[in-house]
Each structure stands twice: as structure tokens, then as C-alpha cells.
Short mmCIF file of C-alpha atoms and ligand atoms in Angstrom, two decimals:
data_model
loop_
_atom_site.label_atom_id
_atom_site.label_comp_id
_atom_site.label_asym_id
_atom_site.label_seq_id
_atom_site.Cartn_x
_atom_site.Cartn_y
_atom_site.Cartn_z
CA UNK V 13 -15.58 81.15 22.18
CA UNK V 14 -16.60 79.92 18.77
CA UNK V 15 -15.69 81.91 15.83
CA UNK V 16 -17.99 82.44 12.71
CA UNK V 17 -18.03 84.49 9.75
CA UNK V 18 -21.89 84.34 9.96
CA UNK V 19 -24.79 83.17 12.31
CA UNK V 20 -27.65 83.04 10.80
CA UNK V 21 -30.85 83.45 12.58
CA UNK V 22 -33.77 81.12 11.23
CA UNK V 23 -33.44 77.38 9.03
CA UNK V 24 -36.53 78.27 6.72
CA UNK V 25 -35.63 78.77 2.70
CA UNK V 26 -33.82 82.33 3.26
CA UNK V 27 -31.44 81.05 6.27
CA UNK V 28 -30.86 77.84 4.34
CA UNK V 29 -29.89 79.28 0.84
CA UNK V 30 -27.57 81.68 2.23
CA UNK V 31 -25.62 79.88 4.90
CA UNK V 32 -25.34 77.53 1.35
CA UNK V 33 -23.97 80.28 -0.77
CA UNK V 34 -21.73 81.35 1.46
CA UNK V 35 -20.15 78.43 2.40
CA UNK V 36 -19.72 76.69 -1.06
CA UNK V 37 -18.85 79.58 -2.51
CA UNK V 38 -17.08 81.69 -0.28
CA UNK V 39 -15.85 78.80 2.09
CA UNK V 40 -16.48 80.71 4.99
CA UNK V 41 -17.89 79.46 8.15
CA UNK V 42 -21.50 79.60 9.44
CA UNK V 43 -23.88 78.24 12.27
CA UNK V 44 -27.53 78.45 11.59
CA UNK V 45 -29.25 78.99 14.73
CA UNK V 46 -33.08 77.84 15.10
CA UNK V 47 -35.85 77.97 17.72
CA UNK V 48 -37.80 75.18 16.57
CA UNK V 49 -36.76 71.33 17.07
CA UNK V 50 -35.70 70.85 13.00
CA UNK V 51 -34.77 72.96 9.79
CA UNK V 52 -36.55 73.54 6.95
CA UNK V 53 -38.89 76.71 8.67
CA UNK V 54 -42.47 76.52 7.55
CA UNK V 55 -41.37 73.86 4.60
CA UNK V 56 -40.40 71.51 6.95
CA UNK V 57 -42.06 67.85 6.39
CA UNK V 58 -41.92 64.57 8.26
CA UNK V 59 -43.39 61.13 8.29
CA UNK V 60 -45.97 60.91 11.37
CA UNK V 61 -46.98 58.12 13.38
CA UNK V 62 -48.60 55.84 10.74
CA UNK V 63 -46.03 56.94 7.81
CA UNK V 64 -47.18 59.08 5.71
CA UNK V 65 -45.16 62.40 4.97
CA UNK V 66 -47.36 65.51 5.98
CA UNK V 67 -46.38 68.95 5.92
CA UNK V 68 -46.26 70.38 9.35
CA UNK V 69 -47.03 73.69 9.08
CA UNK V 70 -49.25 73.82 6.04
CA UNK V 71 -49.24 72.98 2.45
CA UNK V 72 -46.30 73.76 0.40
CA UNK V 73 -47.15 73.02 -3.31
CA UNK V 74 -43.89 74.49 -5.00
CA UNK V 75 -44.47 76.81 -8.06
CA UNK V 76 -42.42 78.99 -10.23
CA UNK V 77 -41.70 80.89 -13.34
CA UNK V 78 -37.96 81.37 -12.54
CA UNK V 79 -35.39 78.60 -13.83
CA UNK V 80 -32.70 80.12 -12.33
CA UNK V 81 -34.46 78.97 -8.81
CA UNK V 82 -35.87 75.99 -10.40
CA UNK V 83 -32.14 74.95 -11.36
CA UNK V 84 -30.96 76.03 -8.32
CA UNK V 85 -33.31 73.60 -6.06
CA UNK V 86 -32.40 71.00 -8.46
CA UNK V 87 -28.89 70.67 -7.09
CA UNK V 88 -30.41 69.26 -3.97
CA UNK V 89 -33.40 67.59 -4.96
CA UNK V 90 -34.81 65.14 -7.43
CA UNK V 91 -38.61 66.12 -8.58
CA UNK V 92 -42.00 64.58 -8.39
CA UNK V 93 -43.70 66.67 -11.47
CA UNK V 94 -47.33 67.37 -10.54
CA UNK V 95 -49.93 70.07 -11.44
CA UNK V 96 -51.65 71.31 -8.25
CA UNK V 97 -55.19 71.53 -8.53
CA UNK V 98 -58.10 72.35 -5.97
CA UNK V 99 -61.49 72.82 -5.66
CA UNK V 100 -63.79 74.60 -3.83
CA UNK V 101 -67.27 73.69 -2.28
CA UNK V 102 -69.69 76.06 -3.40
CA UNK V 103 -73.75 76.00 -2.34
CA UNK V 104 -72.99 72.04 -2.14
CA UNK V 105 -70.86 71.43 -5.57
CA UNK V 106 -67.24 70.94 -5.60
CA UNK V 107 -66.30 73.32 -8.38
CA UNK V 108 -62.78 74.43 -9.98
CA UNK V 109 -61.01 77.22 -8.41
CA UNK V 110 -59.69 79.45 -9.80
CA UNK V 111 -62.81 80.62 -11.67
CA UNK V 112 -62.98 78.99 -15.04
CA UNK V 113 -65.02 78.16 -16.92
CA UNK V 114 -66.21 75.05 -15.93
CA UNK V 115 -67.28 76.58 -12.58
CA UNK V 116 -69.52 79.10 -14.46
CA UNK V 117 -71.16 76.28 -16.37
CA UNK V 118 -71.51 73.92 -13.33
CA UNK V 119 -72.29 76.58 -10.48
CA UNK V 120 -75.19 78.66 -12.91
CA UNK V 121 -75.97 75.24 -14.84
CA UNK V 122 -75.23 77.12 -18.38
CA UNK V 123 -73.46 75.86 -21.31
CA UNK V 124 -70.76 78.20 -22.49
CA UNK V 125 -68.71 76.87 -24.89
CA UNK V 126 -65.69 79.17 -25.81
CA UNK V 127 -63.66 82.01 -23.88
CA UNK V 128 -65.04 84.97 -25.49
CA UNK V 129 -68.78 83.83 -24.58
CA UNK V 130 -66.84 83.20 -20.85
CA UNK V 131 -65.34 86.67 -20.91
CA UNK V 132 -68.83 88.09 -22.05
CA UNK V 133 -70.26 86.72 -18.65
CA UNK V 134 -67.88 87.91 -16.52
CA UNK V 135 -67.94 91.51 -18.45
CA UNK V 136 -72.04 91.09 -17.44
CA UNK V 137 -71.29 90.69 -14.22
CA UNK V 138 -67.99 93.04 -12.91
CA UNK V 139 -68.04 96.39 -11.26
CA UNK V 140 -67.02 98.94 -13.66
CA UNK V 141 -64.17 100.28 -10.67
CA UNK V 142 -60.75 100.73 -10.58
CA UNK V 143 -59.44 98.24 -7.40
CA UNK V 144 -58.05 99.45 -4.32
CA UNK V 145 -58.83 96.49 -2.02
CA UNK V 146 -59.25 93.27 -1.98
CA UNK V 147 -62.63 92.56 -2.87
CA UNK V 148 -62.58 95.05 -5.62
CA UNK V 149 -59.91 93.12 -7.24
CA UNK V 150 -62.26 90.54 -7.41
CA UNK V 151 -65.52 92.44 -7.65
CA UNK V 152 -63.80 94.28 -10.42
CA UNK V 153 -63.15 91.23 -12.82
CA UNK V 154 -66.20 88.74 -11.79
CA UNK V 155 -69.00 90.78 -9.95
CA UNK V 156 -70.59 90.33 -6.76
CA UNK V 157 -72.26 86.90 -6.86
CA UNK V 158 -68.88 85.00 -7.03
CA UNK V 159 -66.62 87.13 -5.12
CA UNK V 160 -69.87 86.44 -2.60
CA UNK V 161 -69.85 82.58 -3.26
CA UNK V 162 -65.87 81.91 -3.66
CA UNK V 163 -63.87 84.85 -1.64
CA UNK V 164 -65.42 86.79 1.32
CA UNK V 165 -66.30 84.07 3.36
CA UNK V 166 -62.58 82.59 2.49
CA UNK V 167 -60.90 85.74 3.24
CA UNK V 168 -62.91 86.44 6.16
CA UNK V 169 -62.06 82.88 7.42
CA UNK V 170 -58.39 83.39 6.51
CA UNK V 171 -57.50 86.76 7.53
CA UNK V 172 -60.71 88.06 9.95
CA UNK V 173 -60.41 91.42 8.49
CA UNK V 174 -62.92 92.56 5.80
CA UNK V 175 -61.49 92.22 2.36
CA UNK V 176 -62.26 95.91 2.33
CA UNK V 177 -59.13 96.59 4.30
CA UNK V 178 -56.91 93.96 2.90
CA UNK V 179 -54.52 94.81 -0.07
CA UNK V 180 -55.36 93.99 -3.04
CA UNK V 181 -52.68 91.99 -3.94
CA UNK V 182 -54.07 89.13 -1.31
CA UNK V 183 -56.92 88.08 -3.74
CA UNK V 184 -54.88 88.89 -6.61
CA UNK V 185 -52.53 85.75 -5.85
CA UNK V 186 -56.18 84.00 -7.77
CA UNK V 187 -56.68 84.23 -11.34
CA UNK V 188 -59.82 84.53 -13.37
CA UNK V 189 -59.67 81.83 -16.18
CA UNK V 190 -62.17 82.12 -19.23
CA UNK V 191 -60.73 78.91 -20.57
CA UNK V 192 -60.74 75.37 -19.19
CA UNK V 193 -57.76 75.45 -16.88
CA UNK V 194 -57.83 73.78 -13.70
CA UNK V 195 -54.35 74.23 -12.77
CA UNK V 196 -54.04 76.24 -9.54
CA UNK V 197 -51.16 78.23 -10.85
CA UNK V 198 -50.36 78.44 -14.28
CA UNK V 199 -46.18 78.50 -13.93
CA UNK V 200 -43.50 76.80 -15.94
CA UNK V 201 -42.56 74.82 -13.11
CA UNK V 202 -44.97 72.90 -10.49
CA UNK V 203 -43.75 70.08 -8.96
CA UNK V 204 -42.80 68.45 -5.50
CA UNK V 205 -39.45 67.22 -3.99
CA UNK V 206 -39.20 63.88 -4.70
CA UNK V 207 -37.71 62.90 -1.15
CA UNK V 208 -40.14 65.97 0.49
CA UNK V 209 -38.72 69.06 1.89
CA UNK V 210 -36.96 67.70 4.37
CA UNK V 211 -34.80 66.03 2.48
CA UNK V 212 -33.90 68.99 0.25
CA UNK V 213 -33.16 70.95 3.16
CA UNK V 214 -30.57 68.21 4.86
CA UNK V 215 -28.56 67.94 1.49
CA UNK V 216 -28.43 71.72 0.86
CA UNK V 217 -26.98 71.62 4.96
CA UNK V 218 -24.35 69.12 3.97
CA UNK V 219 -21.55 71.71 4.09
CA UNK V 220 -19.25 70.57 7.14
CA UNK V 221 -18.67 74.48 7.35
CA UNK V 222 -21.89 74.91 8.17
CA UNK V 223 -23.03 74.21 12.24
CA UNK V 224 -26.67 73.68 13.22
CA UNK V 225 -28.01 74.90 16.56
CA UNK V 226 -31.20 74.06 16.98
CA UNK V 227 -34.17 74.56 20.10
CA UNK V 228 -32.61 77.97 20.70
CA UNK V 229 -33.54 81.45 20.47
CA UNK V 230 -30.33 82.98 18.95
CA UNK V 231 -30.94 85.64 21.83
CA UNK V 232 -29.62 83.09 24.44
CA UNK V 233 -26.01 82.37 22.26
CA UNK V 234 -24.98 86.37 20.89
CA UNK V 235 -22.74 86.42 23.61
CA UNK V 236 -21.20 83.07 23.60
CA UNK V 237 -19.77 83.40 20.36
CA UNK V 238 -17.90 85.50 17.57
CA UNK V 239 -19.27 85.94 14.52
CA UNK V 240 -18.72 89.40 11.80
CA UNK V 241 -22.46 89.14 10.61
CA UNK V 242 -25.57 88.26 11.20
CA UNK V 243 -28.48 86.86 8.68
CA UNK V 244 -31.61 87.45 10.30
CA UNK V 245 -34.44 85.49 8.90
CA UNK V 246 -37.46 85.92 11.64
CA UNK V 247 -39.93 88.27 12.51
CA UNK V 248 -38.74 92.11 11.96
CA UNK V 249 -40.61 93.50 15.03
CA UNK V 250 -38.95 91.34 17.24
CA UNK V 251 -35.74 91.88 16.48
CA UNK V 252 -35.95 95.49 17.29
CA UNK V 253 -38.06 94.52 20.64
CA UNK V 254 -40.95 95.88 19.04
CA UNK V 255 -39.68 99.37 19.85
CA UNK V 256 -42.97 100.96 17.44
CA UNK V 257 -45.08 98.18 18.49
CA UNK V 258 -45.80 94.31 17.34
CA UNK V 259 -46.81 94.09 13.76
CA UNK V 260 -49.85 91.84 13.24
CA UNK V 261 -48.89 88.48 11.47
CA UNK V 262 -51.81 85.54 11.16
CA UNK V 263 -51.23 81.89 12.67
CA UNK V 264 -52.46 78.59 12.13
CA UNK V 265 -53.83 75.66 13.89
CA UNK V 266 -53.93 72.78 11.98
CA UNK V 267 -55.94 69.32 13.14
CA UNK V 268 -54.29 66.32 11.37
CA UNK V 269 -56.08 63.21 10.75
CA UNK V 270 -55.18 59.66 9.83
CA UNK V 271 -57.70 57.21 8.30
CA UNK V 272 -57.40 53.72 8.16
CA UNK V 273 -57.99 53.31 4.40
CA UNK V 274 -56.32 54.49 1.32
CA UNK V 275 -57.67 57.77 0.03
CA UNK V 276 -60.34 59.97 1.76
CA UNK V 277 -60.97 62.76 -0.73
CA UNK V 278 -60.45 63.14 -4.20
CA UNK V 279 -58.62 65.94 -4.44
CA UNK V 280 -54.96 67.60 -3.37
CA UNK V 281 -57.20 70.60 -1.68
CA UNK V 282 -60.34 71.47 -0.48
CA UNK V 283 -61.57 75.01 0.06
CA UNK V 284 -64.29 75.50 2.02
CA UNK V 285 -65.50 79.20 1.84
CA UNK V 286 -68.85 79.14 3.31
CA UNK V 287 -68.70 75.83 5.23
CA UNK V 288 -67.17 74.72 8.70
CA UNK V 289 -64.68 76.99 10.56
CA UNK V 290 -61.54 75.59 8.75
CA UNK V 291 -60.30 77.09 5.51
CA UNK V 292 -59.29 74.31 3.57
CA UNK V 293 -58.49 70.66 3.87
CA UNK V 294 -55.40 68.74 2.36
CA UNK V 295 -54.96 65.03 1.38
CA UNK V 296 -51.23 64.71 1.62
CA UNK V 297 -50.37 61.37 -0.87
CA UNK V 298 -52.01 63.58 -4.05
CA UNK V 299 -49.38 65.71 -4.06
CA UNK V 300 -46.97 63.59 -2.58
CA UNK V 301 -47.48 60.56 -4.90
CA UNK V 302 -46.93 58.46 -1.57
CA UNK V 303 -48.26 55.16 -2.27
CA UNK V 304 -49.86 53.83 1.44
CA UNK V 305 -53.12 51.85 2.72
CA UNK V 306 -53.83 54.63 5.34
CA UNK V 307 -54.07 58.46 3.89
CA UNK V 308 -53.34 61.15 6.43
CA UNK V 309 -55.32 64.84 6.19
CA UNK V 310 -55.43 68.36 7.65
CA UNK V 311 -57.76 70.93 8.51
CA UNK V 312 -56.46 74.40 8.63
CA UNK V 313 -58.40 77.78 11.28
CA UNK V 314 -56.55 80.69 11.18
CA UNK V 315 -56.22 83.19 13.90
CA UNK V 316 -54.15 85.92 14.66
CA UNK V 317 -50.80 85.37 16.14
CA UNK V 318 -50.20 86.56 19.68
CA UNK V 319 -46.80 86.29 21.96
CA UNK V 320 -47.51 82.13 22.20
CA UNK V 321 -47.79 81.22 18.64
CA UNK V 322 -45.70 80.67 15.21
CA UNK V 323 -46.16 83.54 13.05
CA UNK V 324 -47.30 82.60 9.63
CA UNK V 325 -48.63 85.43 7.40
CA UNK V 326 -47.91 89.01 7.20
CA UNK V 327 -51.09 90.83 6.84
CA UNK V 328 -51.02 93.04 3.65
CA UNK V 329 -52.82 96.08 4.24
CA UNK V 330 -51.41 100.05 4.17
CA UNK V 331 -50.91 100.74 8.24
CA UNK V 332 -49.12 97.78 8.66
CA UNK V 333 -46.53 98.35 5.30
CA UNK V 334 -46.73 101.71 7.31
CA UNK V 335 -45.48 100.71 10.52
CA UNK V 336 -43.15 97.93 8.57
CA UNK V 337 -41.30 100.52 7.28
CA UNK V 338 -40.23 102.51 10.48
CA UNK V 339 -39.08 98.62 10.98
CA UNK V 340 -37.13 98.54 7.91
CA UNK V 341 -35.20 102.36 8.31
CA UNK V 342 -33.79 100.90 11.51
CA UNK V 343 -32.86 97.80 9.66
CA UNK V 344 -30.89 99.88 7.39
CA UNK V 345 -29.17 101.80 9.72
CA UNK V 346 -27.06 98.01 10.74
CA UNK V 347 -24.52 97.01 8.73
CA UNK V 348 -23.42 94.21 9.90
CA UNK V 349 -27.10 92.52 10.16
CA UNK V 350 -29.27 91.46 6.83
CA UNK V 351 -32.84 90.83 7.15
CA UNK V 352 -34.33 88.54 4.43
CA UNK V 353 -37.30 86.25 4.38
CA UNK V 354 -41.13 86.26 4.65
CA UNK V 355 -41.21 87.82 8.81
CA UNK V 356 -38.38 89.65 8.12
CA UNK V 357 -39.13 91.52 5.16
CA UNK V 358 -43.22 91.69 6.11
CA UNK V 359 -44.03 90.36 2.37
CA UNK V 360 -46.37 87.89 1.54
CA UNK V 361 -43.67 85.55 -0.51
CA UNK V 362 -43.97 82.19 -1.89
CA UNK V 363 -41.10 80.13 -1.11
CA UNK V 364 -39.28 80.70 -5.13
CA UNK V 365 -39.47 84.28 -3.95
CA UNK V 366 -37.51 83.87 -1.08
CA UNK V 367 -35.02 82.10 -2.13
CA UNK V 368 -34.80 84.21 -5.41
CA UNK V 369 -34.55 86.91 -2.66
CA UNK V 370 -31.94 85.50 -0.53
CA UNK V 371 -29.26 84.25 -4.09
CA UNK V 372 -30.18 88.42 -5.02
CA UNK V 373 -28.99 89.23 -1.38
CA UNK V 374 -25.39 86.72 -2.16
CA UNK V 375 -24.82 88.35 -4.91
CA UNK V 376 -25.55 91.89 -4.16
CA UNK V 377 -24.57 92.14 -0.45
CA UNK V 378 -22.53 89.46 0.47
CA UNK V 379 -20.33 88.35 -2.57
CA UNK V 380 -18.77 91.95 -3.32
P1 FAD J 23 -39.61 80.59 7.63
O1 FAD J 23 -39.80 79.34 6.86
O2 FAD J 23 -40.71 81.08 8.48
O3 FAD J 23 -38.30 80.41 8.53
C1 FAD J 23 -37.96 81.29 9.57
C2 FAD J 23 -37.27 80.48 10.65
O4 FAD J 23 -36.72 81.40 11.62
C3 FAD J 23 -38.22 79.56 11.39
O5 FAD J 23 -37.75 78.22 11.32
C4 FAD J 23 -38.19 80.09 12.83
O6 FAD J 23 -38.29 79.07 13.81
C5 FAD J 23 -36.84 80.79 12.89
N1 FAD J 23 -36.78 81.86 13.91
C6 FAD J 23 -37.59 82.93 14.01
N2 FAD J 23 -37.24 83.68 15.10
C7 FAD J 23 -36.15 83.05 15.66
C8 FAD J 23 -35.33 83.34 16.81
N3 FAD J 23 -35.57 84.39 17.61
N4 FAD J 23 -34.31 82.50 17.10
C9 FAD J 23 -34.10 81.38 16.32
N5 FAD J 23 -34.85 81.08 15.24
C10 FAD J 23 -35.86 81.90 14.91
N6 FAD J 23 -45.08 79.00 -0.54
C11 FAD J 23 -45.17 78.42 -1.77
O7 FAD J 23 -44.34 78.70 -2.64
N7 FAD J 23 -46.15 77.50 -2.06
C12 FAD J 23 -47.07 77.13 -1.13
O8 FAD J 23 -47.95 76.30 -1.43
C13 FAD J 23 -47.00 77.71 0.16
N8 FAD J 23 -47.91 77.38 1.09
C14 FAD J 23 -47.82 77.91 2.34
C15 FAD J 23 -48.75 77.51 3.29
C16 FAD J 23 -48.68 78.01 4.58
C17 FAD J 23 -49.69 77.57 5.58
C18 FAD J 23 -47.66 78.95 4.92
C19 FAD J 23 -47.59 79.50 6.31
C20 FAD J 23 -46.74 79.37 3.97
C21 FAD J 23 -46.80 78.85 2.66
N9 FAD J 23 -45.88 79.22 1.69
C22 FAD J 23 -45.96 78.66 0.43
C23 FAD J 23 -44.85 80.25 1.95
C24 FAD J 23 -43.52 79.65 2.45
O9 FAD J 23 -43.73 78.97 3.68
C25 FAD J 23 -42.54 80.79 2.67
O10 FAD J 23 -42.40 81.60 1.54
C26 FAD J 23 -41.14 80.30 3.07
O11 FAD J 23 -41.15 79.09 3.77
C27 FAD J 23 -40.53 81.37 3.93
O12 FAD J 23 -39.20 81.03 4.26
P2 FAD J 23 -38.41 81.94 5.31
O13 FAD J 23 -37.07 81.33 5.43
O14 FAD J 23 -38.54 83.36 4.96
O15 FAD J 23 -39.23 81.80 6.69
N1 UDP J 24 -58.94 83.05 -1.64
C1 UDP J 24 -60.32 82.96 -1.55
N2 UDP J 24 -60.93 81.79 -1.88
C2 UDP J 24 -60.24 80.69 -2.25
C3 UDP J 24 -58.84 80.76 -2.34
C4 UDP J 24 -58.21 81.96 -2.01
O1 UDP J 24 -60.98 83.93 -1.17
O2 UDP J 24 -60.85 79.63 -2.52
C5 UDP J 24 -58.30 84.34 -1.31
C6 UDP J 24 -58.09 84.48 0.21
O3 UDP J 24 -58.15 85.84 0.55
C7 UDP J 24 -56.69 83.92 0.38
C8 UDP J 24 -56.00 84.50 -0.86
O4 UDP J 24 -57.01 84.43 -1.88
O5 UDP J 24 -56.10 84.35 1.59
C9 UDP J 24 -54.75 83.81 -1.31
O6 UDP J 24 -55.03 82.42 -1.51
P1 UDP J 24 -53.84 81.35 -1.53
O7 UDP J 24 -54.43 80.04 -1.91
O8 UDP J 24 -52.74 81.87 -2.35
O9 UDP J 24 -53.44 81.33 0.03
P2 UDP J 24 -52.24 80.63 0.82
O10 UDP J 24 -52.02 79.28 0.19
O11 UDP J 24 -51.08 81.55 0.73
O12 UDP J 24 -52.79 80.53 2.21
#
């Protein structure tokens, strides 16, 4: 029987910054254990048939305001810097998203000129309400005609549950800009690994005390080996056999396409609120900086996840943070198991959130 101080359950950004830590600086022994065919989790990238690197499981723009994760990813990757930006085709204009005010001027054909006459619009325009939901966090800052035009048929698309019943955090994740701004996040840090995830993901591996098992459930190995803890970075429910029933996470299909010519659209991203069944579409090289004469892009339709699919997004709304919760008492009843990451923890992170989660988790649960 093989010995290990850990197994970790899951590759993604959680599994992979922890079996890091604790091998470089606690020289202990690990073996990562994933399902799917590579590591990397939902960052993973590759080069497909005609070269061009694609992300496989949707796009991963990488964005933060905290330099000690920024530093941290540094040690393993060089950086492409790049500002993401994305537009959105509204009543047949591509227009800025977020909101700014370019949209207002282009979308209503007026002239405003400074942020205070911007600001004045919106204040024209908002429900006087205190948010609870998701479309009165937007309904509460713009009014009805955009959230109309730019969100519900987005959200709808994205999450097929009114934005009514969604938290309102979801629609939160967009700003409202009065000023010029077509950044899609306004952080200290935006940029792209320079090799792609992949890469980053293989040299933060490198440890030789670190094992790989990959194309297996960790449920077929518990019993073949010995390990003192576990790191358990997929879905929450199913680790406890869905003993208080599944908890509702959204999936993705995503139709790739390959044109023989250089560059298809002019932008990184694509919304599409109103249009087609897809959410958004991607153009790969904008972001990647990938110089190539074909140009690769993808089409995202979400659905929700059943027993068959990859589980992508939590859902944010109160009875599932309810039933997420009799999920996480059990969790912290074990010991010897921690659950980090975006399934496990049922929260709607961004990747420098989980790994600022999993270096919090090193320091506070496993380096004592
Ligand atoms: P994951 O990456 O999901 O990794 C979990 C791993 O566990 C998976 O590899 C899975 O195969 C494995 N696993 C699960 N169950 C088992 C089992 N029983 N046995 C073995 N292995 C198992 N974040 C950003 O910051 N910027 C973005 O632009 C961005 N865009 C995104 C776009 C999409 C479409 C999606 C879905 C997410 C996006 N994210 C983005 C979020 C980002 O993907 C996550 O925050 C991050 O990758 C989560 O890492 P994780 O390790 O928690 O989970
Ligand atoms: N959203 C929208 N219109 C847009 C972009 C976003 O209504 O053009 C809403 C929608 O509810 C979406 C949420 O804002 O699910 C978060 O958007 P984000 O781009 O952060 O989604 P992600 O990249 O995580 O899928």
C-alpha cells in the first residue's frame, strides 16, 4: 500500500495550490487524484487540432486586487498583461458592457459629456428600492430599460431562473460606470499566463513529492492506499452521497469553431443577451496574444447539471445556501477531511479567490 500524508481530491486551483504548499513547504508527501484526463480543473487549456490554445471549459480571463496571489502565481508563470474587455449586442449595436457611458450615448443616441450628467441619467432612470435580488441590484442603480436590454435575457439564458430568485450578488459581479471605462473589471492586476494555464499548472506540479493520478474517481483508490488527510476539492453534495439531496449547480456546453482565416470578431467577448440561444462567444488569440492564420471560437448554452455532466456554477440563491449549509455542519464534524474550492464550498469564486482561499486554508489549518 502507498503511503501519503495527503490525497487530494480534485487538480483545479484549490487541489493544485495546496498539494504545492504542502510539499515545498512542509516536504510532506501528496498524490492528487483527478477524474478528468488532465490537471488544471476548469482552467485547464490546450492547443486543439489546428493550434490554437482554447480554453476547454470556458473563458478564464484572470483578475485580481490581491498581490499576495498575484505574486504568488508569479512563481510559476510569466504574464501576458492585457485588459479584458467585452461587448454586448444590444437591439443590433455592439455596445460596452459594463454600462458606461459610452453605451448610454450610443444605445439612446445622446451626447453626455461628463459623469455627473451620466450619473444624472441613471438617477432618472433607477428604482428608488433597497435590493434583495438580482434584478433589483440592477433595477436599483440603472432602471428598467437596461436591466431589460443588457441583463434578464442574459441571466435568464445563463441561469434559467428569474433574476427574481437569484442572489443579488450574481448581477452584482457587473459594475455601473458613469465614466468612459471599458475595462471589464477594474482590478490592479488583469493579465494572462504567458505559456496558458496549462503550463502554470505543470510547473506548480513539479514537486517529485507530489504523485498525479489521473481518470479516476478518488472513490475507486480510498482503500488502496494510506494517507492521514484528505483535501477535498469537488462537489460538497457528493461527497456526503447527497444524504439531504443534490444541490443544483449549472453546466455548460460549449461548440468550438475553427476558421480558416486570421481573426473572426473583433473583440475578446461577445454577449449576446437577447440574441441566439448561446450566452456569449469568445475569440481565443485576443486574449491570448497567439499570433496564427486560423482563429479558433466558442459558443457557450448553459443548462443545469444533472448526474452526466461537469458541474460548473453554484447557483446563488437562499434555499440552496440553505441546504449548503446542512452540507457544510457535516463537513465540520471530519477532521481529518478539508473541503475548499468553488463545488466544495458552494461559492461563486473567481479563480484569485480560490487560491487566496486554499494559501488561508495552509496557513490556518494545515501549517499549525
Ligand atoms: P475546479 O477547477 O472545478 O476543480 C475541481 C476538480 O475536482 C476538477 O478537475 C474535477 O474533475 C475534480 N473532481 C471532482 N470530483 C472528483 C472526484 N470524485 N474524484 C476525482 N476528481 C474529482 N474565474 C476567474 O477568475 N476569471 C474568469 O474569467 C473565470 N471564468 C470562468 C468561466 C467558466 C465557464 C467557469 C465555469 C468558471 C470560470 N471562473 C473564472 C472560475 C474558475 O473556474 C474557478 O474559480 C476555479 O477554477 C475553481 O477551482 P477549483 O479548484 O475550486 O475547482
Ligand atoms: N450578466 C448579464 N449580462 C451580461 C453580463 C453578465 O446579465 O452581459 C449577469 C448574468 O446574470 C451573469 C452575471 O451577470 O450570470 C455574472 O456575469 P459574469 O460575466 O461575471 O459571468 P461568468 O463569467 O462568471 O459566467
Amino acid at each position: 500500500m502507498a503511503d501519503y500524508d495527503f490525497l487530494i481530491v480534485g487538480s483545479g486551483f484549490a487541489g493544485s495550490v495546496l498539494a504545492e504548499q504542502i510539499t515545498s513547504r512542509l516536504n510532506k508527501k501528496v498524490l492528487i487524484v483527478d477524474k478528468r484526463n488532465h490537471v488544471g480543473g476548469n482552467a485547464y487549456d490546450y492547443y486543439n487540432e489546428s493550434g490554437i490554445l482554447v480554453h476547454k471549459y470556458g473563458p478564464h480571463w484572470f483578475h485580481t486586487n490581491d498581490k499576495n496571489v498575484f505574486t504568488y502565481l508569479s512563481n510559476f508563470t510569466e504574464w501576458r498583461y492585457h485588459y479584458h474587455r467585452v461587448k454586448t449586442y444590444v437591439d443590433g449595436q455592439l455596445l460596452p458592457i459594463p454600462i458606461n457611458m459610452d453605451t448610454i450615448n450610443e444605445l439612446y443616441g445622446m451626447n453626455l459629456q461628463s459623469p455627473n450628467e451620466v450619473q444624472d441619467f441613471y438617477n432618472s432612470l433607477k428604482a428608488n428600492i433597497k435590493p434583495t435580488n438580482a434584478e433589483e441590484m440592477v433595477v436599483s442603480q440603472i432602471g428598467e430599460d437596461l436591466y431589460n436590454k443588457f441583463f434578464k435575457g442574459y441571466t435568464l439564458k445563463q441561469w434559467e431562473i428569474h433574476p427574481k430568485d437569484l442572489a443579488s450578488s450574481v448581477t452584482a459581479r457587473i459594475p455601473t460606470r458613469t465614466n468612459r471605462d471599458d475595462r471589464y473589471f477594474t482590478d490592479t492586476y488583469q493579465c494572462m499566463p504567458k505559456y496558458g494555464y496549462t503550463a502554470l499548472f505543470e510547473k506548480m506540479l513539479a514537486n517529485p513529492n507530489i504523485s498525479i493520478l489521473l481518470n479516476t474517481d478518488y472513490r475507486e483508490i480510498t482503500k488502496l492506499l494510506n494517507f492521514k488527510k484528505v483535501i477535498y476539492t469537488g462537489p460538497i453534495d457528493s461527497y456526503f452521497d447527497y444524504m439531504y439531496g443534490k444541490l443544483p449547480y449549472r453546466s455548460l456546453r460549449f461548440e468550438h469553431e475553427t476558421y480558416a482565416y486570421e481573426n473572426h470578431q473583433s473583440w475578446q467577448q461577445i454577449n449576446y443577451p437577447n440574441d441566439y440561444d448561446f450566452t456569449r462567444i469568445v475569440e481565443w488569440k485576443h486574449a491570448t496574444g497567439q499570433v496564427h492564420p486560423y482563429t479558433t471560437v466558442t459558443r457557450e448554452y448553459s443548462f443545469l447539471a444533472d448526474d452526466k455532466s461537469e458541474k460548473y456554477y453554484p447557483i446563488p440563491r437562499e434555499e440552496n445556501n440553505t441546504l449548503f449549509n446542512k452540507y457544510k455542519s457535516e463537513a465540520d464534524k471530519l477532521d481529518s477531511v478539508i473541503f475548499c474550492g468553488r463545488l466544495a464550498d458552494y461559492k461563486y469564486y473567481n479563480m484569485d479567490q480560490v487560491i487566496a482561499r486554499a494559501l488561508t486554508i495552509f496557513n490556518n489549518q494545515i501549517n499549525v
